[in-house]
mmCIF file with all atom_site columns, C-alpha atoms in Angstrom:
data_model
loop_
_atom_site.group_PDB
_atom_site.id
_atom_site.type_symbol
_atom_site.label_atom_id
_atom_site.label_alt_id
_atom_site.label_comp_id
_atom_site.label_asym_id
_atom_site.label_entity_id
_atom_site.label_seq_id
_atom_site.pdbx_PDB_ins_code
_atom_site.Cartn_x
_atom_site.Cartn_y
_atom_site.Cartn_z
_atom_site.occupancy
_atom_site.B_iso_or_equiv
_atom_site.pdbx_formal_charge
_atom_site.auth_seq_id
_atom_site.auth_comp_id
_atom_site.auth_asym_id
_atom_site.auth_atom_id
_atom_site.pdbx_PDB_model_num
ATOM 1   C CA . MET A 1 1   ? 29.464  3.764   2.717   1.00 0.00 ? 1   MET A CA 1
ATOM 2   C CA . THR A 1 2   ? 29.408  7.081   4.537   1.00 0.00 ? 2   THR A CA 1
ATOM 3   C CA . SER A 1 3   ? 26.469  8.371   6.494   1.00 0.00 ? 3   SER A CA 1
ATOM 4   C CA . PRO A 1 4   ? 24.639  11.458  5.273   1.00 0.00 ? 4   PRO A CA 1
ATOM 5   C CA . THR A 1 5   ? 25.898  14.728  6.694   1.00 0.00 ? 5   THR A CA 1
ATOM 6   C CA . HIS A 1 6   ? 22.545  16.464  6.640   1.00 0.00 ? 6   HIS A CA 1
ATOM 7   C CA . PRO A 1 7   ? 19.247  14.952  7.919   1.00 0.00 ? 7   PRO A CA 1
ATOM 8   C CA . ASP A 1 8   ? 17.475  15.864  4.668   1.00 0.00 ? 8   ASP A CA 1
ATOM 9   C CA . ASP A 1 9   ? 19.931  13.655  2.757   1.00 0.00 ? 9   ASP A CA 1
ATOM 10  C CA . ALA A 1 10  ? 19.119  10.539  4.812   1.00 0.00 ? 10  ALA A CA 1
ATOM 11  C CA . HIS A 1 11  ? 16.297  9.100   2.707   1.00 0.00 ? 11  HIS A CA 1
ATOM 12  C CA . PRO A 1 12  ? 16.149  10.955  -0.619  1.00 0.00 ? 12  PRO A CA 1
ATOM 13  C CA . TYR A 1 13  ? 14.029  8.375   -2.467  1.00 0.00 ? 13  TYR A CA 1
ATOM 14  C CA . LEU A 1 14  ? 11.456  8.162   0.297   1.00 0.00 ? 14  LEU A CA 1
ATOM 15  C CA . ARG A 1 15  ? 11.281  11.956  0.470   1.00 0.00 ? 15  ARG A CA 1
ATOM 16  C CA . ALA A 1 16  ? 10.853  12.125  -3.329  1.00 0.00 ? 16  ALA A CA 1
ATOM 17  C CA . ALA A 1 17  ? 8.061   9.538   -3.227  1.00 0.00 ? 17  ALA A CA 1
ATOM 18  C CA . SER A 1 18  ? 6.321   11.449  -0.438  1.00 0.00 ? 18  SER A CA 1
ATOM 19  C CA . ALA A 1 19  ? 6.642   14.678  -2.415  1.00 0.00 ? 19  ALA A CA 1
ATOM 20  C CA . GLY A 1 20  ? 5.114   12.950  -5.428  1.00 0.00 ? 20  GLY A CA 1
ATOM 21  C CA . VAL A 1 21  ? 2.159   11.747  -3.361  1.00 0.00 ? 21  VAL A CA 1
ATOM 22  C CA . ARG A 1 22  ? 1.649   15.263  -1.914  1.00 0.00 ? 22  ARG A CA 1
ATOM 23  C CA . HIS A 1 23  ? 1.797   16.782  -5.409  1.00 0.00 ? 23  HIS A CA 1
ATOM 24  C CA . HIS A 1 24  ? -0.752  14.284  -6.711  1.00 0.00 ? 24  HIS A CA 1
ATOM 25  C CA . ALA A 1 25  ? -3.047  14.891  -3.723  1.00 0.00 ? 25  ALA A CA 1
ATOM 26  C CA . ARG A 1 26  ? -2.917  18.649  -4.370  1.00 0.00 ? 26  ARG A CA 1
ATOM 27  C CA . SER A 1 27  ? -3.623  18.185  -8.086  1.00 0.00 ? 27  SER A CA 1
ATOM 28  C CA . GLN A 1 28  ? -6.622  15.949  -7.247  1.00 0.00 ? 28  GLN A CA 1
ATOM 29  C CA . ALA A 1 29  ? -8.058  18.468  -4.769  1.00 0.00 ? 29  ALA A CA 1
ATOM 30  C CA . PRO A 1 30  ? -11.247 20.102  -6.058  1.00 0.00 ? 30  PRO A CA 1
ATOM 31  C CA . SER A 1 31  ? -11.124 23.809  -6.838  1.00 0.00 ? 31  SER A CA 1
ATOM 32  C CA . ALA A 1 32  ? -13.081 26.340  -8.880  1.00 0.00 ? 32  ALA A CA 1
ATOM 33  C CA . THR A 1 33  ? -11.104 25.404  -12.011 1.00 0.00 ? 33  THR A CA 1
ATOM 34  C CA . ASN A 1 34  ? -10.608 21.724  -11.175 1.00 0.00 ? 34  ASN A CA 1
ATOM 35  C CA . PRO A 1 35  ? -13.852 19.892  -10.288 1.00 0.00 ? 35  PRO A CA 1
ATOM 36  C CA . PRO A 1 36  ? -13.487 16.655  -8.302  1.00 0.00 ? 36  PRO A CA 1
ATOM 37  C CA . ARG A 1 37  ? -12.902 13.573  -10.454 1.00 0.00 ? 37  ARG A CA 1
ATOM 38  C CA . PRO A 1 38  ? -13.668 10.021  -9.436  1.00 0.00 ? 38  PRO A CA 1
ATOM 39  C CA . GLY A 1 39  ? -10.774 7.608   -9.217  1.00 0.00 ? 39  GLY A CA 1
ATOM 40  C CA . ASP A 1 40  ? -10.159 5.233   -12.092 1.00 0.00 ? 40  ASP A CA 1
ATOM 41  C CA . ARG A 1 41  ? -8.538  1.818   -12.277 1.00 0.00 ? 41  ARG A CA 1
ATOM 42  C CA . LEU A 1 42  ? -5.154  3.155   -13.372 1.00 0.00 ? 42  LEU A CA 1
ATOM 43  C CA . HIS A 1 43  ? -5.097  5.587   -10.451 1.00 0.00 ? 43  HIS A CA 1
ATOM 44  C CA . LEU A 1 44  ? -5.954  2.846   -7.941  1.00 0.00 ? 44  LEU A CA 1
ATOM 45  C CA . ASP A 1 45  ? -3.402  0.459   -9.466  1.00 0.00 ? 45  ASP A CA 1
ATOM 46  C CA . VAL A 1 46  ? -0.616  3.023   -9.022  1.00 0.00 ? 46  VAL A CA 1
ATOM 47  C CA . LEU A 1 47  ? -1.819  3.853   -5.496  1.00 0.00 ? 47  LEU A CA 1
ATOM 48  C CA . HIS A 1 48  ? -1.871  0.136   -4.652  1.00 0.00 ? 48  HIS A CA 1
ATOM 49  C CA . ALA A 1 49  ? 1.715   -0.203  -5.912  1.00 0.00 ? 49  ALA A CA 1
ATOM 50  C CA . HIS A 1 50  ? 2.758   2.669   -3.650  1.00 0.00 ? 50  HIS A CA 1
ATOM 51  C CA . LEU A 1 51  ? 0.990   1.121   -0.649  1.00 0.00 ? 51  LEU A CA 1
ATOM 52  C CA . ALA A 1 52  ? 2.587   -2.270  -1.346  1.00 0.00 ? 52  ALA A CA 1
ATOM 53  C CA . ALA A 1 53  ? 6.034   -0.641  -1.423  1.00 0.00 ? 53  ALA A CA 1
ATOM 54  C CA . LEU A 1 54  ? 5.275   1.080   1.882   1.00 0.00 ? 54  LEU A CA 1
ATOM 55  C CA . LEU A 1 55  ? 4.239   -2.296  3.300   1.00 0.00 ? 55  LEU A CA 1
ATOM 56  C CA . GLN A 1 56  ? 7.668   -3.697  2.460   1.00 0.00 ? 56  GLN A CA 1
ATOM 57  C CA . LEU A 1 57  ? 9.399   -0.705  4.006   1.00 0.00 ? 57  LEU A CA 1
ATOM 58  C CA . LEU A 1 58  ? 7.341   -0.871  7.221   1.00 0.00 ? 58  LEU A CA 1
ATOM 59  C CA . ASP A 1 59  ? 7.909   -4.613  7.465   1.00 0.00 ? 59  ASP A CA 1
ATOM 60  C CA . ARG A 1 60  ? 11.679  -4.179  7.271   1.00 0.00 ? 60  ARG A CA 1
ATOM 61  C CA . LEU A 1 61  ? 11.649  -1.251  9.698   1.00 0.00 ? 61  LEU A CA 1
ATOM 62  C CA . ALA A 1 62  ? 9.565   -3.199  12.211  1.00 0.00 ? 62  ALA A CA 1
ATOM 63  C CA . ASP A 1 63  ? 11.866  -6.231  11.959  1.00 0.00 ? 63  ASP A CA 1
ATOM 64  C CA . SER A 1 64  ? 15.032  -4.189  12.446  1.00 0.00 ? 64  SER A CA 1
ATOM 65  C CA . THR A 1 65  ? 13.608  -1.932  15.166  1.00 0.00 ? 65  THR A CA 1
ATOM 66  C CA . ARG A 1 66  ? 12.008  -4.642  17.288  1.00 0.00 ? 66  ARG A CA 1
ATOM 67  C CA . PRO A 1 67  ? 15.183  -6.203  18.815  1.00 0.00 ? 67  PRO A CA 1
ATOM 68  C CA . PRO A 1 68  ? 16.715  -3.006  20.242  1.00 0.00 ? 68  PRO A CA 1
ATOM 69  C CA . HIS A 1 69  ? 13.388  -1.200  20.834  1.00 0.00 ? 69  HIS A CA 1
ATOM 70  C CA . PRO A 1 70  ? 10.538  -3.717  21.327  1.00 0.00 ? 70  PRO A CA 1
ATOM 71  C CA . ALA A 1 71  ? 7.758   -1.196  22.004  1.00 0.00 ? 71  ALA A CA 1
ATOM 72  C CA . ALA A 1 72  ? 8.595   0.905   18.933  1.00 0.00 ? 72  ALA A CA 1
ATOM 73  C CA . GLY A 1 73  ? 8.862   -2.273  16.843  1.00 0.00 ? 73  GLY A CA 1
ATOM 74  C CA . ARG A 1 74  ? 5.382   -3.334  17.969  1.00 0.00 ? 74  ARG A CA 1
ATOM 75  C CA . HIS A 1 75  ? 3.965   0.038   16.941  1.00 0.00 ? 75  HIS A CA 1
ATOM 76  C CA . LEU A 1 76  ? 5.603   -0.267  13.522  1.00 0.00 ? 76  LEU A CA 1
ATOM 77  C CA . ALA A 1 77  ? 4.199   -3.801  13.180  1.00 0.00 ? 77  ALA A CA 1
ATOM 78  C CA . THR A 1 78  ? 0.743   -2.452  14.037  1.00 0.00 ? 78  THR A CA 1
ATOM 79  C CA . ALA A 1 79  ? 1.172   0.304   11.439  1.00 0.00 ? 79  ALA A CA 1
ATOM 80  C CA . HIS A 1 80  ? 2.108   -2.409  8.934   1.00 0.00 ? 80  HIS A CA 1
ATOM 81  C CA . THR A 1 81  ? -1.110  -4.290  9.705   1.00 0.00 ? 81  THR A CA 1
ATOM 82  C CA . ARG A 1 82  ? -3.248  -1.144  9.339   1.00 0.00 ? 82  ARG A CA 1
ATOM 83  C CA . LEU A 1 83  ? -1.534  -0.274  6.070   1.00 0.00 ? 83  LEU A CA 1
ATOM 84  C CA . TRP A 1 84  ? -2.325  -3.792  4.838   1.00 0.00 ? 84  TRP A CA 1
ATOM 85  C CA . GLN A 1 85  ? -5.997  -3.151  5.607   1.00 0.00 ? 85  GLN A CA 1
ATOM 86  C CA . ALA A 1 86  ? -5.880  0.060   3.543   1.00 0.00 ? 86  ALA A CA 1
ATOM 87  C CA . THR A 1 87  ? -4.097  -1.759  0.717   1.00 0.00 ? 87  THR A CA 1
ATOM 88  C CA . SER A 1 88  ? -6.748  -4.467  0.765   1.00 0.00 ? 88  SER A CA 1
ATOM 89  C CA . GLU A 1 89  ? -9.548  -1.894  0.512   1.00 0.00 ? 89  GLU A CA 1
ATOM 90  C CA . VAL A 1 90  ? -7.841  -0.188  -2.454  1.00 0.00 ? 90  VAL A CA 1
ATOM 91  C CA . HIS A 1 91  ? -7.621  -3.596  -4.166  1.00 0.00 ? 91  HIS A CA 1
ATOM 92  C CA . ALA A 1 92  ? -11.333 -4.207  -3.535  1.00 0.00 ? 92  ALA A CA 1
ATOM 93  C CA . ALA A 1 93  ? -12.218 -0.737  -4.864  1.00 0.00 ? 93  ALA A CA 1
ATOM 94  C CA . PHE A 1 94  ? -10.188 -1.423  -8.025  1.00 0.00 ? 94  PHE A CA 1
ATOM 95  C CA . HIS A 1 95  ? -12.415 -4.399  -8.833  1.00 0.00 ? 95  HIS A CA 1
ATOM 96  C CA . LEU A 1 96  ? -15.589 -2.409  -8.185  1.00 0.00 ? 96  LEU A CA 1
ATOM 97  C CA . LEU A 1 97  ? -14.758 0.373   -10.635 1.00 0.00 ? 97  LEU A CA 1
ATOM 98  C CA . PRO A 1 98  ? -16.030 0.026   -14.180 1.00 0.00 ? 98  PRO A CA 1
ATOM 99  C CA . SER A 1 99  ? -13.494 -0.914  -16.803 1.00 0.00 ? 99  SER A CA 1
ATOM 100 C CA . ASN A 1 100 ? -12.919 0.874   -20.085 1.00 0.00 ? 100 ASN A CA 1
ATOM 101 C CA . THR A 1 101 ? -13.773 -2.056  -22.319 1.00 0.00 ? 101 THR A CA 1
ATOM 102 C CA . ALA A 1 102 ? -15.789 -5.260  -22.130 1.00 0.00 ? 102 ALA A CA 1
ATOM 103 C CA . ALA A 1 103 ? -12.620 -7.312  -22.705 1.00 0.00 ? 103 ALA A CA 1
ATOM 104 C CA . GLU A 1 104 ? -10.898 -5.568  -19.801 1.00 0.00 ? 104 GLU A CA 1
ATOM 105 C CA . ALA A 1 105 ? -13.942 -6.162  -17.588 1.00 0.00 ? 105 ALA A CA 1
ATOM 106 C CA . GLU A 1 106 ? -13.831 -9.865  -18.434 1.00 0.00 ? 106 GLU A CA 1
ATOM 107 C CA . ALA A 1 107 ? -10.074 -10.075 -17.879 1.00 0.00 ? 107 ALA A CA 1
ATOM 108 C CA . SER A 1 108 ? -10.025 -8.095  -14.618 1.00 0.00 ? 108 SER A CA 1
ATOM 109 C CA . THR A 1 109 ? -12.152 -10.495 -12.610 1.00 0.00 ? 109 THR A CA 1
ATOM 110 C CA . CYS A 1 110 ? -9.877  -11.666 -9.822  1.00 0.00 ? 110 CYS A CA 1
ATOM 111 C CA . HIS A 1 111 ? -8.940  -15.340 -10.363 1.00 0.00 ? 111 HIS A CA 1
ATOM 112 C CA . PRO A 1 112 ? -5.947  -16.188 -8.147  1.00 0.00 ? 112 PRO A CA 1
ATOM 113 C CA . GLU A 1 113 ? -5.560  -19.598 -9.793  1.00 0.00 ? 113 GLU A CA 1
ATOM 114 C CA . GLN A 1 114 ? -4.739  -17.850 -13.101 1.00 0.00 ? 114 GLN A CA 1
ATOM 115 C CA . LEU A 1 115 ? -2.408  -15.154 -11.791 1.00 0.00 ? 115 LEU A CA 1
ATOM 116 C CA . PRO A 1 116 ? 1.107   -16.131 -12.907 1.00 0.00 ? 116 PRO A CA 1
ATOM 117 C CA . GLU A 1 117 ? 0.019   -16.285 -16.527 1.00 0.00 ? 117 GLU A CA 1
ATOM 118 C CA . GLY A 1 118 ? -2.893  -13.859 -16.181 1.00 0.00 ? 118 GLY A CA 1
ATOM 119 C CA . PRO A 1 119 ? -3.478  -10.765 -18.300 1.00 0.00 ? 119 PRO A CA 1
ATOM 120 C CA . PRO A 1 120 ? -1.475  -7.597  -17.512 1.00 0.00 ? 120 PRO A CA 1
ATOM 121 C CA . VAL A 1 121 ? -4.502  -5.934  -15.911 1.00 0.00 ? 121 VAL A CA 1
ATOM 122 C CA . LEU A 1 122 ? -4.156  -8.429  -13.054 1.00 0.00 ? 122 LEU A CA 1
ATOM 123 C CA . THR A 1 123 ? -0.787  -7.126  -11.889 1.00 0.00 ? 123 THR A CA 1
ATOM 124 C CA . ILE A 1 124 ? -2.651  -5.478  -9.010  1.00 0.00 ? 124 ILE A CA 1
ATOM 125 C CA . CYS A 1 125 ? -3.877  -8.941  -7.971  1.00 0.00 ? 125 CYS A CA 1
ATOM 126 C CA . GLN A 1 126 ? -0.413  -10.461 -8.249  1.00 0.00 ? 126 GLN A CA 1
ATOM 127 C CA . ARG A 1 127 ? 1.022   -7.661  -6.137  1.00 0.00 ? 127 ARG A CA 1
ATOM 128 C CA . HIS A 1 128 ? -1.816  -7.971  -3.634  1.00 0.00 ? 128 HIS A CA 1
ATOM 129 C CA . LEU A 1 129 ? -1.421  -11.727 -3.249  1.00 0.00 ? 129 LEU A CA 1
ATOM 130 C CA . ALA A 1 130 ? 2.332   -11.377 -2.737  1.00 0.00 ? 130 ALA A CA 1
ATOM 131 C CA . ALA A 1 131 ? 1.829   -8.694  -0.075  1.00 0.00 ? 131 ALA A CA 1
ATOM 132 C CA . GLY A 1 132 ? -0.941  -10.734 1.544   1.00 0.00 ? 132 GLY A CA 1
ATOM 133 C CA . HIS A 1 133 ? 1.359   -13.728 1.822   1.00 0.00 ? 133 HIS A CA 1
ATOM 134 C CA . VAL A 1 134 ? 3.876   -11.687 3.836   1.00 0.00 ? 134 VAL A CA 1
ATOM 135 C CA . VAL A 1 135 ? 1.173   -10.120 6.014   1.00 0.00 ? 135 VAL A CA 1
ATOM 136 C CA . ARG A 1 136 ? -0.492  -13.428 6.829   1.00 0.00 ? 136 ARG A CA 1
ATOM 137 C CA . ARG A 1 137 ? 2.853   -15.020 7.663   1.00 0.00 ? 137 ARG A CA 1
ATOM 138 C CA . LYS A 1 138 ? 3.506   -12.367 10.324  1.00 0.00 ? 138 LYS A CA 1
ATOM 139 C CA . THR A 1 139 ? 0.040   -11.593 11.704  1.00 0.00 ? 139 THR A CA 1
ATOM 140 C CA . THR A 1 140 ? -2.910  -13.456 13.135  1.00 0.00 ? 140 THR A CA 1
ATOM 141 C CA . PRO A 1 141 ? -6.528  -13.180 12.003  1.00 0.00 ? 141 PRO A CA 1
ATOM 142 C CA . THR A 1 142 ? -7.225  -11.286 15.232  1.00 0.00 ? 142 THR A CA 1
ATOM 143 C CA . ASP A 1 143 ? -4.618  -8.678  14.265  1.00 0.00 ? 143 ASP A CA 1
ATOM 144 C CA . LEU A 1 144 ? -6.358  -8.142  10.930  1.00 0.00 ? 144 LEU A CA 1
ATOM 145 C CA . ARG A 1 145 ? -9.835  -7.445  12.323  1.00 0.00 ? 145 ARG A CA 1
ATOM 146 C CA . PRO A 1 146 ? -11.172 -3.857  12.277  1.00 0.00 ? 146 PRO A CA 1
ATOM 147 C CA . HIS A 1 147 ? -9.755  -1.678  14.997  1.00 0.00 ? 147 HIS A CA 1
ATOM 148 C CA . THR A 1 148 ? -10.277 1.428   17.043  1.00 0.00 ? 148 THR A CA 1
ATOM 149 C CA . THR A 1 149 ? -7.424  3.818   17.657  1.00 0.00 ? 149 THR A CA 1
ATOM 150 C CA . ALA A 1 150 ? -6.560  5.201   21.073  1.00 0.00 ? 150 ALA A CA 1
ATOM 151 C CA . CYS A 1 151 ? -3.539  7.356   21.734  1.00 0.00 ? 151 CYS A CA 1
ATOM 152 C CA . VAL A 1 152 ? -1.483  6.104   24.685  1.00 0.00 ? 152 VAL A CA 1
ATOM 153 C CA . ARG A 1 153 ? 0.662   9.196   25.203  1.00 0.00 ? 153 ARG A CA 1
#
């Protein structure tokens, strides 16, 4: 496999995903012709899937960066933990939004014991539990507590 010749060619899928997120953020921005809309369950499910994919990417980057560059690896691991906290809040918000139907409301109650065979609406819960398993294997409860940010530069 050859290395990319131009820096823009290095991570085309990641750049495309970032462009998609930017486009969606612009289309969601309120304007005179586009009043603000509240999020819905579908929107949060897709956002959660994106965050879970970013969690996997950050986890791999932190693991591969840590041996040659320990300080940078620690920062990436911290970013992974903070992203997990955001992912967890999106999951919680999903369950607080009203559902479209009474059957969906009944089915979307989070029951981890039913997940492998659960209804399709619970894919967000399956994804969240899988991501949580990885996060809890690599972090301590102290790492997961709320934080304050201070720049050390």
